[in-house]
C-alpha positions as protocol buffer text, in pm:
chain_id: "A"
residue {
  index: 1
  type: MET
  ca { x: 1751 y: -209 z: -6727 }
}
residue {
  index: 2
  type: LYS
  ca { x: 2107 y: -110 z: -6528 }
}
residue {
  index: 3
  type: SER
  ca { x: 2105 y: -306 z: -6217 }
}
residue {
  index: 4
  type: LYS
  ca { x: 2143 y: -21 z: -6046 }
}
residue {
  index: 5
  type: HIS
  ca { x: 1817 y: 107 z: -6111 }
}
residue {
  index: 6
  type: ILE
  ca { x: 1672 y: -267 z: -6004 }
}
residue {
  index: 7
  type: VAL
  ca { x: 1851 y: -269 z: -5682 }
}
residue {
  index: 8
  type: LEU
  ca { x: 1709 y: 108 z: -5582 }
}
residue {
  index: 9
  type: LEU
  ca { x: 1362 y: -53 z: -5683 }
}
residue {
  index: 10
  type: VAL
  ca { x: 1408 y: -358 z: -5402 }
}
residue {
  index: 11
  type: ILE
  ca { x: 1573 y: -80 z: -5156 }
}
residue {
  index: 12
  type: ILE
  ca { x: 1210 y: 148 z: -5232 }
}
residue {
  index: 13
  type: ALA
  ca { x: 980 y: -198 z: -5197 }
}
residue {
  index: 14
  type: VAL
  ca { x: 1169 y: -312 z: -4836 }
}
residue {
  index: 15
  type: GLY
  ca { x: 1118 y: 40 z: -4745 }
}
residue {
  index: 16
  type: ILE
  ca { x: 726 y: 17 z: -4856 }
}
residue {
  index: 17
  type: ALA
  ca { x: 725 y: -319 z: -4694 }
}
residue {
  index: 18
  type: ALA
  ca { x: 863 y: -191 z: -4396 }
}
residue {
  index: 19
  type: ILE
  ca { x: 657 y: 180 z: -4322 }
}
residue {
  index: 20
  type: LEU
  ca { x: 373 y: -125 z: -4358 }
}
residue {
  index: 21
  type: GLY
  ca { x: 375 y: -355 z: -4195 }
}
residue {
  index: 22
  type: THR
  ca { x: 465 y: -82 z: -3860 }
}
residue {
  index: 23
  type: TYR
  ca { x: 133 y: 79 z: -3941 }
}
residue {
  index: 24
  type: GLY
  ca { x: -54 y: -291 z: -3935 }
}
residue {
  index: 25
  type: ASP
  ca { x: 138 y: -325 z: -3656 }
}
residue {
  index: 26
  type: ALA
  ca { x: 44 y: -28 z: -3422 }
}
residue {
  index: 27
  type: SER
  ca { x: -182 y: -51 z: -3102 }
}
residue {
  index: 28
  type: THR
  ca { x: -506 y: 153 z: -3103 }
}
residue {
  index: 29
  type: THR
  ca { x: -637 y: 301 z: -2797 }
}
residue {
  index: 30
  type: VAL
  ca { x: -943 y: -9 z: -2602 }
}
residue {
  index: 31
  type: SER
  ca { x: -1119 y: -95 z: -2311 }
}
residue {
  index: 32
  type: PHE
  ca { x: -1026 y: -343 z: -2010 }
}
residue {
  index: 33
  type: GLU
  ca { x: -1271 y: -564 z: -2166 }
}
residue {
  index: 34
  type: GLU
  ca { x: -1186 y: -538 z: -2523 }
}
residue {
  index: 35
  type: ALA
  ca { x: -778 y: -617 z: -2451 }
}
residue {
  index: 36
  type: ALA
  ca { x: -916 y: -869 z: -2206 }
}
residue {
  index: 37
  type: LYS
  ca { x: -1055 y: -1039 z: -2523 }
}
residue {
  index: 38
  type: ASN
  ca { x: -711 y: -1072 z: -2656 }
}
residue {
  index: 39
  type: PRO
  ca { x: -475 y: -1101 z: -2435 }
}
residue {
  index: 40
  type: ASP
  ca { x: -178 y: -1218 z: -2591 }
}
residue {
  index: 41
  type: LYS
  ca { x: -236 y: -892 z: -2832 }
}
residue {
  index: 42
  type: SER
  ca { x: -101 y: -553 z: -2672 }
}
residue {
  index: 43
  type: PHE
  ca { x: -346 y: -241 z: -2694 }
}
residue {
  index: 44
  type: HIS
  ca { x: -325 y: 171 z: -2545 }
}
residue {
  index: 45
  type: VAL
  ca { x: -566 y: 194 z: -2298 }
}
residue {
  index: 46
  type: LYS
  ca { x: -661 y: 480 z: -2157 }
}
residue {
  index: 47
  type: THR
  ca { x: -735 y: 512 z: -1777 }
}
residue {
  index: 48
  type: SER
  ca { x: -766 y: 676 z: -1478 }
}
residue {
  index: 49
  type: LEU
  ca { x: -658 y: 630 z: -1118 }
}
residue {
  index: 50
  type: VAL
  ca { x: -914 y: 479 z: -867 }
}
residue {
  index: 51
  type: LYS
  ca { x: -709 y: 731 z: -571 }
}
residue {
  index: 52
  type: GLU
  ca { x: -975 y: 514 z: -268 }
}
residue {
  index: 53
  type: LYS
  ca { x: -812 y: 143 z: -326 }
}
residue {
  index: 54
  type: GLY
  ca { x: -422 y: 270 z: -345 }
}
residue {
  index: 55
  type: ILE
  ca { x: -117 y: 177 z: -525 }
}
residue {
  index: 56
  type: GLU
  ca { x: 34 y: -57 z: -411 }
}
residue {
  index: 57
  type: TYR
  ca { x: 450 y: -6 z: -447 }
}
residue {
  index: 58
  type: ASP
  ca { x: 792 y: -80 z: -219 }
}
residue {
  index: 59
  type: ALA
  ca { x: 1102 y: 51 z: -381 }
}
residue {
  index: 60
  type: GLU
  ca { x: 1309 y: -169 z: -207 }
}
residue {
  index: 61
  type: VAL
  ca { x: 1103 y: -519 z: -299 }
}
residue {
  index: 62
  type: ASP
  ca { x: 1127 y: -427 z: -639 }
}
residue {
  index: 63
  type: PRO
  ca { x: 1197 y: -64 z: -775 }
}
residue {
  index: 64
  type: GLU
  ca { x: 1078 y: -193 z: -1116 }
}
residue {
  index: 65
  type: LYS
  ca { x: 716 y: -294 z: -1052 }
}
residue {
  index: 66
  type: PHE
  ca { x: 408 y: -91 z: -823 }
}
residue {
  index: 67
  type: VAL
  ca { x: 116 y: -200 z: -889 }
}
residue {
  index: 68
  type: PHE
  ca { x: -285 y: 10 z: -913 }
}
residue {
  index: 69
  type: TYR
  ca { x: -605 y: -2 z: -987 }
}
residue {
  index: 70
  type: GLY
  ca { x: -677 y: 208 z: -1330 }
}
residue {
  index: 71
  type: LYS
  ca { x: -1099 y: 300 z: -1443 }
}
residue {
  index: 72
  type: ASP
  ca { x: -1113 y: 338 z: -1840 }
}
residue {
  index: 73
  type: ASP
  ca { x: -1346 y: 495 z: -2056 }
}
residue {
  index: 74
  type: LYS
  ca { x: -1617 y: 248 z: -2002 }
}
residue {
  index: 75
  type: GLY
  ca { x: -1595 y: 243 z: -1596 }
}
residue {
  index: 76
  type: GLU
  ca { x: -1432 y: -13 z: -1580 }
}
residue {
  index: 77
  type: ILE
  ca { x: -1210 y: -72 z: -1288 }
}
residue {
  index: 78
  type: ARG
  ca { x: -863 y: -365 z: -1306 }
}
residue {
  index: 79
  type: ARG
  ca { x: -589 y: -374 z: -1054 }
}
residue {
  index: 80
  type: VAL
  ca { x: -273 y: -302 z: -1310 }
}
residue {
  index: 81
  type: ILE
  ca { x: 37 y: -419 z: -1287 }
}
residue {
  index: 82
  type: CYS
  ca { x: 298 y: -157 z: -1364 }
}
residue {
  index: 83
  type: LEU
  ca { x: 596 y: -339 z: -1476 }
}
residue {
  index: 84
  type: LYS
  ca { x: 828 y: -27 z: -1513 }
}
residue {
  index: 85
  type: GLU
  ca { x: 931 y: 271 z: -1148 }
}
residue {
  index: 86
  type: LYS
  ca { x: 706 y: 421 z: -1023 }
}
residue {
  index: 87
  type: PRO
  ca { x: 702 y: 817 z: -1115 }
}
residue {
  index: 88
  type: PHE
  ca { x: 724 y: 1082 z: -839 }
}
residue {
  index: 89
  type: ASP
  ca { x: 393 y: 1284 z: -902 }
}
residue {
  index: 90
  type: PHE
  ca { x: 194 y: 957 z: -1031 }
}
residue {
  index: 91
  type: GLU
  ca { x: -83 y: 1039 z: -829 }
}
residue {
  index: 92
  type: ARG
  ca { x: -132 y: 1355 z: -869 }
}
residue {
  index: 93
  type: ALA
  ca { x: -189 y: 1192 z: -1299 }
}
residue {
  index: 94
  type: GLU
  ca { x: -532 y: 1299 z: -1445 }
}
residue {
  index: 95
  type: GLU
  ca { x: -516 y: 1045 z: -1728 }
}
residue {
  index: 96
  type: ILE
  ca { x: -312 y: 777 z: -1773 }
}
residue {
  index: 97
  type: LYS
  ca { x: -174 y: 612 z: -2116 }
}
residue {
  index: 98
  type: LEU
  ca { x: -140 y: 205 z: -2069 }
}
residue {
  index: 99
  type: ILE
  ca { x: 86 y: 49 z: -2327 }
}
residue {
  index: 100
  type: GLY
  ca { x: 13 y: -374 z: -2221 }
}
residue {
  index: 101
  type: HIS
  ca { x: -215 y: -688 z: -2197 }
}
residue {
  index: 102
  type: ALA
  ca { x: -450 y: -778 z: -2026 }
}
residue {
  index: 103
  type: LYS
  ca { x: -375 y: -1108 z: -1792 }
}
residue {
  index: 104
  type: GLY
  ca { x: -722 y: -1322 z: -1658 }
}
residue {
  index: 105
  type: SER
  ca { x: -1024 y: -1117 z: -1693 }
}
residue {
  index: 106
  type: ASP
  ca { x: -954 y: -864 z: -1343 }
}
residue {
  index: 107
  type: GLU
  ca { x: -584 y: -771 z: -1429 }
}
residue {
  index: 108
  type: PHE
  ca { x: -418 y: -539 z: -1751 }
}
residue {
  index: 109
  type: VAL
  ca { x: 8 y: -587 z: -1699 }
}
residue {
  index: 110
  type: ALA
  ca { x: 162 y: -244 z: -1869 }
}
residue {
  index: 111
  type: THR
  ca { x: 452 y: -251 z: -2016 }
}
residue {
  index: 112
  type: ASP
  ca { x: 494 y: 117 z: -2022 }
}
residue {
  index: 113
  type: PHE
  ca { x: 281 y: 426 z: -1935 }
}
residue {
  index: 114
  type: GLN
  ca { x: 211 y: 723 z: -2027 }
}
residue {
  index: 115
  type: THR
  ca { x: 99 y: 1030 z: -1758 }
}
residue {
  index: 116
  type: LYS
  ca { x: -53 y: 1327 z: -1795 }
}
residue {
  index: 117
  type: CYS
  ca { x: -41 y: 1525 z: -1460 }
}
residue {
  index: 118
  type: PRO
  ca { x: -234 y: 1883 z: -1449 }
}
residue {
  index: 119
  type: SER
  ca { x: -79 y: 2158 z: -1545 }
}
residue {
  index: 120
  type: LYS
  ca { x: 225 y: 2356 z: -1286 }
}
residue {
  index: 121
  type: TYR
  ca { x: 18 y: 2702 z: -1475 }
}
residue {
  index: 122
  type: GLU
  ca { x: -291 y: 2583 z: -1442 }
}
residue {
  index: 123
  type: ASN
  ca { x: -299 y: 2801 z: -1097 }
}
residue {
  index: 124
  type: GLU
  ca { x: -147 y: 3126 z: -1273 }
}
residue {
  index: 125
  type: ILE
  ca { x: -358 y: 3096 z: -1550 }
}
residue {
  index: 126
  type: GLN
  ca { x: -719 y: 3075 z: -1294 }
}
residue {
  index: 127
  type: ASP
  ca { x: -624 y: 3330 z: -1124 }
}
residue {
  index: 128
  type: ILE
  ca { x: -590 y: 3652 z: -1419 }
}
């Protein structure tokens, strides 16, 4: 076998290993309870904002942190500490997908999140 073929096979093997490693590391969506069982591991948790409990945010003290209460699909409510800037229309979010880890049994630290807000075209569709 020529050395070019060997090098090509090694490159392909490394590529496959990298893809499998990334796939195996991918976080899954779980409940707050499941995340609390493995506090050293990162998870995705789908939540909704508990508006009655309010949002703690002071842009002058720490613009890269805000706190709110989230309710997961199983109905569990946890205090969520987000380590990112609060979006302008966060209060309107229908769904919040958190990425982070549990801190104790009653808190979740989100290093990233994604919000799903109501469509600005929602009223136009209902009017038709």
